[in-house]
Structures are given as structure tokens and as C-alpha cells.
mmCIF file with all atom_site columns, C-alpha atoms in Angstrom:
data_model
loop_
_atom_site.group_PDB
_atom_site.id
_atom_site.type_symbol
_atom_site.label_atom_id
_atom_site.label_alt_id
_atom_site.label_comp_id
_atom_site.label_asym_id
_atom_site.label_entity_id
_atom_site.label_seq_id
_atom_site.pdbx_PDB_ins_code
_atom_site.Cartn_x
_atom_site.Cartn_y
_atom_site.Cartn_z
_atom_site.occupancy
_atom_site.B_iso_or_equiv
_atom_site.pdbx_formal_charge
_atom_site.auth_seq_id
_atom_site.auth_comp_id
_atom_site.auth_asym_id
_atom_site.auth_atom_id
_atom_site.pdbx_PDB_model_num
ATOM 1   C CA . GLU A 1 1   ? 95.127  261.912 193.274 1.00 0.00 ? 1327 GLU A CA 1
ATOM 2   C CA . SER A 1 2   ? 92.731  263.167 190.588 1.00 0.00 ? 1328 SER A CA 1
ATOM 3   C CA . MET A 1 3   ? 94.134  266.699 190.883 1.00 0.00 ? 1329 MET A CA 1
ATOM 4   C CA . ASN A 1 4   ? 97.662  265.349 190.533 1.00 0.00 ? 1330 ASN A CA 1
ATOM 5   C CA . SER A 1 5   ? 96.614  263.394 187.453 1.00 0.00 ? 1331 SER A CA 1
ATOM 6   C CA . LEU A 1 6   ? 95.057  266.488 185.856 1.00 0.00 ? 1332 LEU A CA 1
ATOM 7   C CA . ALA A 1 7   ? 98.212  268.499 186.553 1.00 0.00 ? 1333 ALA A CA 1
ATOM 8   C CA . HIS A 1 8   ? 100.347 265.863 184.845 1.00 0.00 ? 1334 HIS A CA 1
ATOM 9   C CA . GLU A 1 9   ? 97.996  265.764 181.845 1.00 0.00 ? 1335 GLU A CA 1
ATOM 10  C CA . ARG A 1 10  ? 98.132  269.543 181.527 1.00 0.00 ? 1336 ARG A CA 1
ATOM 11  C CA . LEU A 1 11  ? 101.931 269.577 181.740 1.00 0.00 ? 1337 LEU A CA 1
ATOM 12  C CA . ALA A 1 12  ? 102.170 266.817 179.139 1.00 0.00 ? 1338 ALA A CA 1
ATOM 13  C CA . LEU A 1 13  ? 99.852  268.781 176.821 1.00 0.00 ? 1339 LEU A CA 1
ATOM 14  C CA . GLU A 1 14  ? 101.927 271.928 177.294 1.00 0.00 ? 1340 GLU A CA 1
ATOM 15  C CA . ILE A 1 15  ? 105.145 270.093 176.411 1.00 0.00 ? 1341 ILE A CA 1
ATOM 16  C CA . LYS A 1 16  ? 103.472 268.549 173.377 1.00 0.00 ? 1342 LYS A CA 1
ATOM 17  C CA . LEU A 1 17  ? 102.114 271.937 172.302 1.00 0.00 ? 1343 LEU A CA 1
ATOM 18  C CA . ARG A 1 18  ? 105.596 273.443 172.430 1.00 0.00 ? 1344 ARG A CA 1
ATOM 19  C CA . GLY A 1 19  ? 106.717 270.664 170.113 1.00 0.00 ? 1345 GLY A CA 1
ATOM 20  C CA . ALA A 1 20  ? 103.740 271.259 167.830 1.00 0.00 ? 1346 ALA A CA 1
ATOM 21  C CA . LEU A 1 21  ? 104.731 274.893 167.363 1.00 0.00 ? 1347 LEU A CA 1
ATOM 22  C CA . ALA A 1 22  ? 108.360 273.966 166.673 1.00 0.00 ? 1348 ALA A CA 1
ATOM 23  C CA . ASN A 1 23  ? 107.446 271.117 164.316 1.00 0.00 ? 1349 ASN A CA 1
ATOM 24  C CA . HIS A 1 24  ? 104.880 273.079 162.276 1.00 0.00 ? 1350 HIS A CA 1
ATOM 25  C CA . GLN A 1 25  ? 101.878 271.011 163.371 1.00 0.00 ? 1351 GLN A CA 1
ATOM 26  C CA . LEU A 1 26  ? 99.743  274.114 163.859 1.00 0.00 ? 1352 LEU A CA 1
ATOM 27  C CA . CYS A 1 27  ? 97.799  275.333 160.859 1.00 0.00 ? 1353 CYS A CA 1
ATOM 28  C CA . LEU A 1 28  ? 95.104  277.808 159.901 1.00 0.00 ? 1354 LEU A CA 1
ATOM 29  C CA . TYR A 1 29  ? 91.705  276.979 158.459 1.00 0.00 ? 1355 TYR A CA 1
ATOM 30  C CA . TYR A 1 30  ? 89.946  279.833 156.693 1.00 0.00 ? 1356 TYR A CA 1
ATOM 31  C CA . GLN A 1 31  ? 86.219  280.250 157.255 1.00 0.00 ? 1357 GLN A CA 1
ATOM 32  C CA . PRO A 1 32  ? 84.477  282.356 154.581 1.00 0.00 ? 1358 PRO A CA 1
ATOM 33  C CA . GLN A 1 33  ? 82.622  285.504 155.598 1.00 0.00 ? 1359 GLN A CA 1
ATOM 34  C CA . VAL A 1 34  ? 79.645  285.912 153.281 1.00 0.00 ? 1360 VAL A CA 1
ATOM 35  C CA . ASP A 1 35  ? 77.532  288.960 152.511 1.00 0.00 ? 1361 ASP A CA 1
ATOM 36  C CA . ALA A 1 36  ? 73.966  287.889 153.319 1.00 0.00 ? 1362 ALA A CA 1
ATOM 37  C CA . ALA A 1 37  ? 72.370  290.034 150.632 1.00 0.00 ? 1363 ALA A CA 1
ATOM 38  C CA . SER A 1 38  ? 74.563  289.106 147.656 1.00 0.00 ? 1364 SER A CA 1
ATOM 39  C CA . GLY A 1 39  ? 76.011  285.758 148.751 1.00 0.00 ? 1365 GLY A CA 1
ATOM 40  C CA . ARG A 1 40  ? 79.441  287.090 147.841 1.00 0.00 ? 1366 ARG A CA 1
ATOM 41  C CA . ILE A 1 41  ? 82.499  286.105 149.912 1.00 0.00 ? 1367 ILE A CA 1
ATOM 42  C CA . VAL A 1 42  ? 83.816  289.345 151.391 1.00 0.00 ? 1368 VAL A CA 1
ATOM 43  C CA . GLY A 1 43  ? 86.502  287.960 153.682 1.00 0.00 ? 1369 GLY A CA 1
ATOM 44  C CA . VAL A 1 44  ? 87.763  285.026 155.684 1.00 0.00 ? 1370 VAL A CA 1
ATOM 45  C CA . GLU A 1 45  ? 88.380  284.307 159.354 1.00 0.00 ? 1371 GLU A CA 1
ATOM 46  C CA . ALA A 1 46  ? 91.617  282.537 160.247 1.00 0.00 ? 1372 ALA A CA 1
ATOM 47  C CA . LEU A 1 47  ? 90.911  279.664 162.662 1.00 0.00 ? 1373 LEU A CA 1
ATOM 48  C CA . LEU A 1 48  ? 93.798  278.025 164.518 1.00 0.00 ? 1374 LEU A CA 1
ATOM 49  C CA . ARG A 1 49  ? 93.967  274.220 164.437 1.00 0.00 ? 1375 ARG A CA 1
ATOM 50  C CA . TRP A 1 50  ? 96.414  271.637 165.761 1.00 0.00 ? 1376 TRP A CA 1
ATOM 51  C CA . LEU A 1 51  ? 96.930  268.597 163.550 1.00 0.00 ? 1377 LEU A CA 1
ATOM 52  C CA . ASP A 1 52  ? 98.749  266.084 165.755 1.00 0.00 ? 1378 ASP A CA 1
ATOM 53  C CA . PRO A 1 53  ? 100.382 263.176 163.873 1.00 0.00 ? 1379 PRO A CA 1
ATOM 54  C CA . ASP A 1 54  ? 99.176  260.680 166.516 1.00 0.00 ? 1380 ASP A CA 1
ATOM 55  C CA . GLN A 1 55  ? 95.848  262.073 167.756 1.00 0.00 ? 1381 GLN A CA 1
ATOM 56  C CA . GLY A 1 56  ? 94.691  263.858 164.637 1.00 0.00 ? 1382 GLY A CA 1
ATOM 57  C CA . LEU A 1 57  ? 92.858  267.173 164.928 1.00 0.00 ? 1383 LEU A CA 1
ATOM 58  C CA . ILE A 1 58  ? 92.927  268.490 168.515 1.00 0.00 ? 1384 ILE A CA 1
ATOM 59  C CA . PRO A 1 59  ? 90.065  270.948 169.253 1.00 0.00 ? 1385 PRO A CA 1
ATOM 60  C CA . PRO A 1 60  ? 91.039  274.555 170.096 1.00 0.00 ? 1386 PRO A CA 1
ATOM 61  C CA . ASP A 1 61  ? 89.079  274.471 173.354 1.00 0.00 ? 1387 ASP A CA 1
ATOM 62  C CA . ILE A 1 62  ? 91.521  271.805 174.528 1.00 0.00 ? 1388 ILE A CA 1
ATOM 63  C CA . PHE A 1 63  ? 94.821  273.495 173.739 1.00 0.00 ? 1389 PHE A CA 1
ATOM 64  C CA . ILE A 1 64  ? 94.073  277.245 173.682 1.00 0.00 ? 1390 ILE A CA 1
ATOM 65  C CA . PRO A 1 65  ? 93.545  277.479 177.497 1.00 0.00 ? 1391 PRO A CA 1
ATOM 66  C CA . VAL A 1 66  ? 96.868  275.691 178.012 1.00 0.00 ? 1392 VAL A CA 1
ATOM 67  C CA . ALA A 1 67  ? 98.557  278.026 175.544 1.00 0.00 ? 1393 ALA A CA 1
ATOM 68  C CA . GLU A 1 68  ? 97.167  281.061 177.366 1.00 0.00 ? 1394 GLU A CA 1
ATOM 69  C CA . SER A 1 69  ? 97.995  279.908 180.899 1.00 0.00 ? 1395 SER A CA 1
ATOM 70  C CA . SER A 1 70  ? 101.538 278.887 179.913 1.00 0.00 ? 1396 SER A CA 1
ATOM 71  C CA . GLY A 1 71  ? 102.298 282.009 177.884 1.00 0.00 ? 1397 GLY A CA 1
ATOM 72  C CA . LEU A 1 72  ? 102.732 279.977 174.692 1.00 0.00 ? 1398 LEU A CA 1
ATOM 73  C CA . ILE A 1 73  ? 99.882  281.980 173.188 1.00 0.00 ? 1399 ILE A CA 1
ATOM 74  C CA . LEU A 1 74  ? 102.314 284.863 172.649 1.00 0.00 ? 1400 LEU A CA 1
ATOM 75  C CA . SER A 1 75  ? 104.483 282.874 170.238 1.00 0.00 ? 1401 SER A CA 1
ATOM 76  C CA . ILE A 1 76  ? 101.502 281.072 168.728 1.00 0.00 ? 1402 ILE A CA 1
ATOM 77  C CA . GLY A 1 77  ? 99.519  284.283 168.301 1.00 0.00 ? 1403 GLY A CA 1
ATOM 78  C CA . GLU A 1 78  ? 102.440 285.981 166.599 1.00 0.00 ? 1404 GLU A CA 1
ATOM 79  C CA . TRP A 1 79  ? 102.755 283.041 164.205 1.00 0.00 ? 1405 TRP A CA 1
ATOM 80  C CA . VAL A 1 80  ? 99.015  283.158 163.441 1.00 0.00 ? 1406 VAL A CA 1
ATOM 81  C CA . ILE A 1 81  ? 99.190  286.849 162.541 1.00 0.00 ? 1407 ILE A CA 1
ATOM 82  C CA . LYS A 1 82  ? 102.228 286.355 160.291 1.00 0.00 ? 1408 LYS A CA 1
ATOM 83  C CA . GLU A 1 83  ? 100.786 283.283 158.567 1.00 0.00 ? 1409 GLU A CA 1
ATOM 84  C CA . ALA A 1 84  ? 97.375  284.894 157.987 1.00 0.00 ? 1410 ALA A CA 1
ATOM 85  C CA . CYS A 1 85  ? 99.012  287.973 156.450 1.00 0.00 ? 1411 CYS A CA 1
ATOM 86  C CA . ARG A 1 86  ? 101.281 285.816 154.287 1.00 0.00 ? 1412 ARG A CA 1
ATOM 87  C CA . GLN A 1 87  ? 98.346  283.728 153.004 1.00 0.00 ? 1413 GLN A CA 1
ATOM 88  C CA . ALA A 1 88  ? 96.170  286.754 152.304 1.00 0.00 ? 1414 ALA A CA 1
ATOM 89  C CA . LYS A 1 89  ? 98.957  288.342 150.287 1.00 0.00 ? 1415 LYS A CA 1
ATOM 90  C CA . ALA A 1 90  ? 99.555  285.043 148.418 1.00 0.00 ? 1416 ALA A CA 1
ATOM 91  C CA . TRP A 1 91  ? 95.871  284.891 147.446 1.00 0.00 ? 1417 TRP A CA 1
ATOM 92  C CA . GLN A 1 92  ? 96.008  288.468 146.237 1.00 0.00 ? 1418 GLN A CA 1
ATOM 93  C CA . THR A 1 93  ? 99.148  287.779 144.184 1.00 0.00 ? 1419 THR A CA 1
ATOM 94  C CA . ALA A 1 94  ? 97.501  284.683 142.682 1.00 0.00 ? 1420 ALA A CA 1
ATOM 95  C CA . GLY A 1 95  ? 94.618  286.823 141.447 1.00 0.00 ? 1421 GLY A CA 1
ATOM 96  C CA . VAL A 1 96  ? 91.988  285.556 143.873 1.00 0.00 ? 1422 VAL A CA 1
ATOM 97  C CA . GLY A 1 97  ? 91.149  289.148 144.719 1.00 0.00 ? 1423 GLY A CA 1
ATOM 98  C CA . LYS A 1 98  ? 91.356  291.305 147.781 1.00 0.00 ? 1424 LYS A CA 1
ATOM 99  C CA . ARG A 1 99  ? 89.855  289.485 150.753 1.00 0.00 ? 1425 ARG A CA 1
ATOM 100 C CA . VAL A 1 100 ? 89.921  290.844 154.286 1.00 0.00 ? 1426 VAL A CA 1
ATOM 101 C CA . VAL A 1 101 ? 91.390  288.261 156.651 1.00 0.00 ? 1427 VAL A CA 1
ATOM 102 C CA . SER A 1 102 ? 90.219  288.322 160.264 1.00 0.00 ? 1428 SER A CA 1
ATOM 103 C CA . VAL A 1 103 ? 92.574  287.174 163.026 1.00 0.00 ? 1429 VAL A CA 1
ATOM 104 C CA . ASN A 1 104 ? 91.585  286.415 166.615 1.00 0.00 ? 1430 ASN A CA 1
ATOM 105 C CA . ILE A 1 105 ? 93.716  288.198 169.216 1.00 0.00 ? 1431 ILE A CA 1
ATOM 106 C CA . SER A 1 106 ? 93.879  286.629 172.677 1.00 0.00 ? 1432 SER A CA 1
ATOM 107 C CA . ALA A 1 107 ? 93.305  288.715 175.797 1.00 0.00 ? 1433 ALA A CA 1
ATOM 108 C CA . VAL A 1 108 ? 96.692  287.455 177.003 1.00 0.00 ? 1434 VAL A CA 1
ATOM 109 C CA . GLN A 1 109 ? 98.328  288.914 173.904 1.00 0.00 ? 1435 GLN A CA 1
ATOM 110 C CA . PHE A 1 110 ? 96.728  292.295 174.561 1.00 0.00 ? 1436 PHE A CA 1
ATOM 111 C CA . ALA A 1 111 ? 97.849  292.201 178.181 1.00 0.00 ? 1437 ALA A CA 1
ATOM 112 C CA . ARG A 1 112 ? 101.442 291.107 177.599 1.00 0.00 ? 1438 ARG A CA 1
ATOM 113 C CA . GLN A 1 113 ? 102.386 292.120 174.051 1.00 0.00 ? 1439 GLN A CA 1
ATOM 114 C CA . ASN A 1 114 ? 102.495 295.274 171.999 1.00 0.00 ? 1440 ASN A CA 1
ATOM 115 C CA . VAL A 1 115 ? 99.919  293.950 169.540 1.00 0.00 ? 1441 VAL A CA 1
ATOM 116 C CA . PRO A 1 116 ? 100.047 296.933 167.120 1.00 0.00 ? 1442 PRO A CA 1
ATOM 117 C CA . GLU A 1 117 ? 103.824 296.474 166.839 1.00 0.00 ? 1443 GLU A CA 1
ATOM 118 C CA . VAL A 1 118 ? 103.506 292.717 166.197 1.00 0.00 ? 1444 VAL A CA 1
ATOM 119 C CA . ILE A 1 119 ? 100.865 293.286 163.527 1.00 0.00 ? 1445 ILE A CA 1
ATOM 120 C CA . HIS A 1 120 ? 102.804 296.111 161.897 1.00 0.00 ? 1446 HIS A CA 1
ATOM 121 C CA . ALA A 1 121 ? 105.856 293.846 161.565 1.00 0.00 ? 1447 ALA A CA 1
ATOM 122 C CA . ALA A 1 122 ? 103.723 291.090 159.994 1.00 0.00 ? 1448 ALA A CA 1
ATOM 123 C CA . LEU A 1 123 ? 102.219 293.509 157.481 1.00 0.00 ? 1449 LEU A CA 1
ATOM 124 C CA . ILE A 1 124 ? 105.641 294.842 156.473 1.00 0.00 ? 1450 ILE A CA 1
ATOM 125 C CA . GLU A 1 125 ? 107.056 291.321 156.127 1.00 0.00 ? 1451 GLU A CA 1
ATOM 126 C CA . SER A 1 126 ? 104.146 290.066 154.000 1.00 0.00 ? 1452 SER A CA 1
ATOM 127 C CA . GLY A 1 127 ? 103.463 293.221 152.024 1.00 0.00 ? 1453 GLY A CA 1
ATOM 128 C CA . LEU A 1 128 ? 99.755  293.020 152.882 1.00 0.00 ? 1454 LEU A CA 1
ATOM 129 C CA . ALA A 1 129 ? 97.826  296.283 152.991 1.00 0.00 ? 1455 ALA A CA 1
ATOM 130 C CA . PRO A 1 130 ? 96.526  297.127 156.501 1.00 0.00 ? 1456 PRO A CA 1
ATOM 131 C CA . ALA A 1 131 ? 93.003  297.567 155.118 1.00 0.00 ? 1457 ALA A CA 1
ATOM 132 C CA . LEU A 1 132 ? 92.930  293.837 154.329 1.00 0.00 ? 1458 LEU A CA 1
ATOM 133 C CA . LEU A 1 133 ? 93.459  292.802 157.953 1.00 0.00 ? 1459 LEU A CA 1
ATOM 134 C CA . GLU A 1 134 ? 90.870  292.707 160.723 1.00 0.00 ? 1460 GLU A CA 1
ATOM 135 C CA . ALA A 1 135 ? 91.777  292.176 164.377 1.00 0.00 ? 1461 ALA A CA 1
ATOM 136 C CA . GLU A 1 136 ? 89.071  290.248 166.218 1.00 0.00 ? 1462 GLU A CA 1
ATOM 137 C CA . ILE A 1 137 ? 88.773  290.524 169.996 1.00 0.00 ? 1463 ILE A CA 1
ATOM 138 C CA . THR A 1 138 ? 86.364  289.339 172.675 1.00 0.00 ? 1464 THR A CA 1
ATOM 139 C CA . GLU A 1 139 ? 84.828  291.455 175.411 1.00 0.00 ? 1465 GLU A CA 1
ATOM 140 C CA . SER A 1 140 ? 87.312  290.077 177.967 1.00 0.00 ? 1466 SER A CA 1
ATOM 141 C CA . VAL A 1 141 ? 90.013  292.110 176.215 1.00 0.00 ? 1467 VAL A CA 1
ATOM 142 C CA . ILE A 1 142 ? 88.256  295.387 176.880 1.00 0.00 ? 1468 ILE A CA 1
ATOM 143 C CA . MET A 1 143 ? 86.841  294.426 180.289 1.00 0.00 ? 1469 MET A CA 1
ATOM 144 C CA . ASP A 1 144 ? 90.109  293.306 181.897 1.00 0.00 ? 1470 ASP A CA 1
ATOM 145 C CA . GLN A 1 145 ? 92.248  296.328 181.004 1.00 0.00 ? 1471 GLN A CA 1
ATOM 146 C CA . PRO A 1 146 ? 90.024  298.942 179.345 1.00 0.00 ? 1472 PRO A CA 1
ATOM 147 C CA . GLU A 1 147 ? 92.601  301.742 179.258 1.00 0.00 ? 1473 GLU A CA 1
ATOM 148 C CA . ARG A 1 148 ? 95.253  299.535 177.672 1.00 0.00 ? 1474 ARG A CA 1
ATOM 149 C CA . ALA A 1 149 ? 92.660  298.201 175.253 1.00 0.00 ? 1475 ALA A CA 1
ATOM 150 C CA . VAL A 1 150 ? 91.723  301.713 174.132 1.00 0.00 ? 1476 VAL A CA 1
ATOM 151 C CA . GLU A 1 151 ? 95.398  302.526 173.596 1.00 0.00 ? 1477 GLU A CA 1
ATOM 152 C CA . GLN A 1 152 ? 96.183  299.409 171.575 1.00 0.00 ? 1478 GLN A CA 1
ATOM 153 C CA . LEU A 1 153 ? 92.970  299.388 169.543 1.00 0.00 ? 1479 LEU A CA 1
ATOM 154 C CA . SER A 1 154 ? 93.434  303.059 168.683 1.00 0.00 ? 1480 SER A CA 1
ATOM 155 C CA . ALA A 1 155 ? 96.986  302.311 167.526 1.00 0.00 ? 1481 ALA A CA 1
ATOM 156 C CA . LEU A 1 156 ? 95.634  299.545 165.278 1.00 0.00 ? 1482 LEU A CA 1
ATOM 157 C CA . LYS A 1 157 ? 93.031  301.890 163.820 1.00 0.00 ? 1483 LYS A CA 1
ATOM 158 C CA . GLU A 1 158 ? 95.745  304.456 163.079 1.00 0.00 ? 1484 GLU A CA 1
ATOM 159 C CA . GLN A 1 159 ? 97.499  301.793 161.000 1.00 0.00 ? 1485 GLN A CA 1
ATOM 160 C CA . GLY A 1 160 ? 94.316  301.288 158.971 1.00 0.00 ? 1486 GLY A CA 1
ATOM 161 C CA . ILE A 1 161 ? 93.341  297.949 160.528 1.00 0.00 ? 1487 ILE A CA 1
ATOM 162 C CA . SER A 1 162 ? 89.670  297.274 161.279 1.00 0.00 ? 1488 SER A CA 1
ATOM 163 C CA . ILE A 1 163 ? 88.445  295.937 164.630 1.00 0.00 ? 1489 ILE A CA 1
ATOM 164 C CA . ALA A 1 164 ? 85.762  293.292 165.233 1.00 0.00 ? 1490 ALA A CA 1
ATOM 165 C CA . LEU A 1 165 ? 84.156  292.503 168.596 1.00 0.00 ? 1491 LEU A CA 1
ATOM 166 C CA . ASP A 1 166 ? 83.218  288.819 168.879 1.00 0.00 ? 1492 ASP A CA 1
ATOM 167 C CA . ASP A 1 167 ? 80.599  287.152 171.131 1.00 0.00 ? 1493 ASP A CA 1
ATOM 168 C CA . PHE A 1 168 ? 78.675  290.381 171.694 1.00 0.00 ? 1494 PHE A CA 1
ATOM 169 C CA . GLY A 1 169 ? 75.610  289.731 173.866 1.00 0.00 ? 1495 GLY A CA 1
ATOM 170 C CA . THR A 1 170 ? 77.310  287.544 176.456 1.00 0.00 ? 1496 THR A CA 1
ATOM 171 C CA . GLY A 1 171 ? 78.752  288.451 179.825 1.00 0.00 ? 1497 GLY A CA 1
ATOM 172 C CA . TYR A 1 172 ? 78.874  292.183 180.428 1.00 0.00 ? 1498 TYR A CA 1
ATOM 173 C CA . SER A 1 173 ? 78.388  293.247 176.831 1.00 0.00 ? 1499 SER A CA 1
ATOM 174 C CA . SER A 1 174 ? 77.100  296.789 176.501 1.00 0.00 ? 1500 SER A CA 1
ATOM 175 C CA . PHE A 1 175 ? 76.363  299.120 173.618 1.00 0.00 ? 1501 PHE A CA 1
ATOM 176 C CA . SER A 1 176 ? 78.491  301.676 175.468 1.00 0.00 ? 1502 SER A CA 1
ATOM 177 C CA . TYR A 1 177 ? 81.473  299.787 174.032 1.00 0.00 ? 1503 TYR A CA 1
ATOM 178 C CA . LEU A 1 178 ? 80.561  301.157 170.635 1.00 0.00 ? 1504 LEU A CA 1
ATOM 179 C CA . HIS A 1 179 ? 81.166  304.703 171.890 1.00 0.00 ? 1505 HIS A CA 1
ATOM 180 C CA . ARG A 1 180 ? 84.315  304.092 173.901 1.00 0.00 ? 1506 ARG A CA 1
ATOM 181 C CA . PHE A 1 181 ? 86.196  301.648 171.697 1.00 0.00 ? 1507 PHE A CA 1
ATOM 182 C CA . PRO A 1 182 ? 87.015  301.975 167.962 1.00 0.00 ? 1508 PRO A CA 1
ATOM 183 C CA . ILE A 1 183 ? 84.982  298.945 166.848 1.00 0.00 ? 1509 ILE A CA 1
ATOM 184 C CA . ASP A 1 184 ? 84.034  298.461 163.197 1.00 0.00 ? 1510 ASP A CA 1
ATOM 185 C CA . THR A 1 185 ? 82.263  295.090 163.236 1.00 0.00 ? 1511 THR A CA 1
ATOM 186 C CA . LEU A 1 186 ? 79.947  293.621 165.849 1.00 0.00 ? 1512 LEU A CA 1
ATOM 187 C CA . LYS A 1 187 ? 79.604  289.826 165.881 1.00 0.00 ? 1513 LYS A CA 1
ATOM 188 C CA . ILE A 1 188 ? 76.449  289.088 167.875 1.00 0.00 ? 1514 ILE A CA 1
ATOM 189 C CA . ASP A 1 189 ? 76.489  285.824 169.799 1.00 0.00 ? 1515 ASP A CA 1
ATOM 190 C CA . ARG A 1 190 ? 73.894  283.259 168.685 1.00 0.00 ? 1516 ARG A CA 1
ATOM 191 C CA . SER A 1 191 ? 72.519  282.887 172.232 1.00 0.00 ? 1517 SER A CA 1
ATOM 192 C CA . PHE A 1 192 ? 71.640  286.587 172.256 1.00 0.00 ? 1518 PHE A CA 1
ATOM 193 C CA . ILE A 1 193 ? 69.292  286.384 169.257 1.00 0.00 ? 1519 ILE A CA 1
ATOM 194 C CA . SER A 1 194 ? 68.229  282.727 168.990 1.00 0.00 ? 1520 SER A CA 1
ATOM 195 C CA . ASP A 1 195 ? 64.815  283.364 170.599 1.00 0.00 ? 1521 ASP A CA 1
ATOM 196 C CA . ILE A 1 196 ? 64.367  286.937 169.472 1.00 0.00 ? 1522 ILE A CA 1
ATOM 197 C CA . CYS A 1 197 ? 61.177  286.139 167.517 1.00 0.00 ? 1523 CYS A CA 1
ATOM 198 C CA . THR A 1 198 ? 59.551  284.021 170.240 1.00 0.00 ? 1524 THR A CA 1
ATOM 199 C CA . GLU A 1 199 ? 60.349  285.724 173.532 1.00 0.00 ? 1525 GLU A CA 1
ATOM 200 C CA . THR A 1 200 ? 57.701  288.130 174.754 1.00 0.00 ? 1526 THR A CA 1
ATOM 201 C CA . GLN A 1 201 ? 59.414  289.500 177.829 1.00 0.00 ? 1527 GLN A CA 1
#
């Protein structure tokens, strides 16, 4: 009975999420990326949020797994890339300055989409320079299908897009990634360094 209830809840959330995408309830929050030495904002990270008219803000860890398992992440991810590029170009046009915008790319997108093609189309549509876009991935992207990951990441680099590896230091993270994959930025997970000054072994 409990399993049946969970299945119904998941299906209901999936249906609601489809409506959220169609009704423009999804939005992006932009988290500043700050240079530690100067305190200057050097870029922003686009964070996906779902603002439901009834429930309010629904956390990503609730709806992202549903989006990935249902395949909705393909449409949602494409929208995120387009919207982030559009906003970055709008800021530039408004005189805010050139800020690199970082966009998270799901492992499902890498497995089932031609990500370089999707990003290229978004850049052309928005007029944003490739150098102002950063594609952020997690280690699952390069662990699940390493050969495909190399191919797609290399294609992104050829376009002039930078690559960031998130959550480094968890799972099977290895510095060998830095040799095999064209990674520009390494985002070290907090758990990897939180006790670095106290641990003796």
C-alpha cells in the first residue's frame, strides 16, 4: 500500500511538473561567484527553482529526480540553457558588464541529447559570446559514459565554452579526470575539505 501511494505521489508530481514547464512556473535564481582575493563578482551560477502558485517554492531535490526519471529534464534543461543565455546577454546589453553564467547540465542530458548542439543554438539565439558561458557537470556525467563525455565536452571546448566539474571529492573523484577531460574549473565538495586542518591521518 505504501509503495502504491508513493507511485501515485510521484505520478502526480510529474503531471504537475509538466504543467509548471508549460505555465512558466520554473525560474532561475542567480548565485554570485566571487573572487576570494578581490571580493569582485566574476560570474553567476544559474539555479533552477519551481515557484508553485499553491505550494510556493518547491526544492530542487524534490522535483529534479522526477524530471530526470521521466525525461522531462531534456525540455527543462534546454529551457534553462536558453534562459540563462538570454539573461546574461540582457545584463551585458544593460551595461552590467560581462559576467560568465554557469549552467548545470544533467547526466541525463549528456546521455540522451546532443548538448553542444543545444548550447550552440541557445548562443546563436541570444547573441551571447561562448566565452561567457560555463557548462557545469558532476562526476556522474563522466563516470557513466566516459567516451561520450569526452566527445561532448571536447565539442563544447571547441565552441569556446568553459567546463566546470562540481562536487569534486565525492564518490570516485580522481585527479586523473584533469588529464582525460577538458575541465577548466574544479569545484571541491565541502565534505572533502571541511576537516582538512584537523585530521591527522
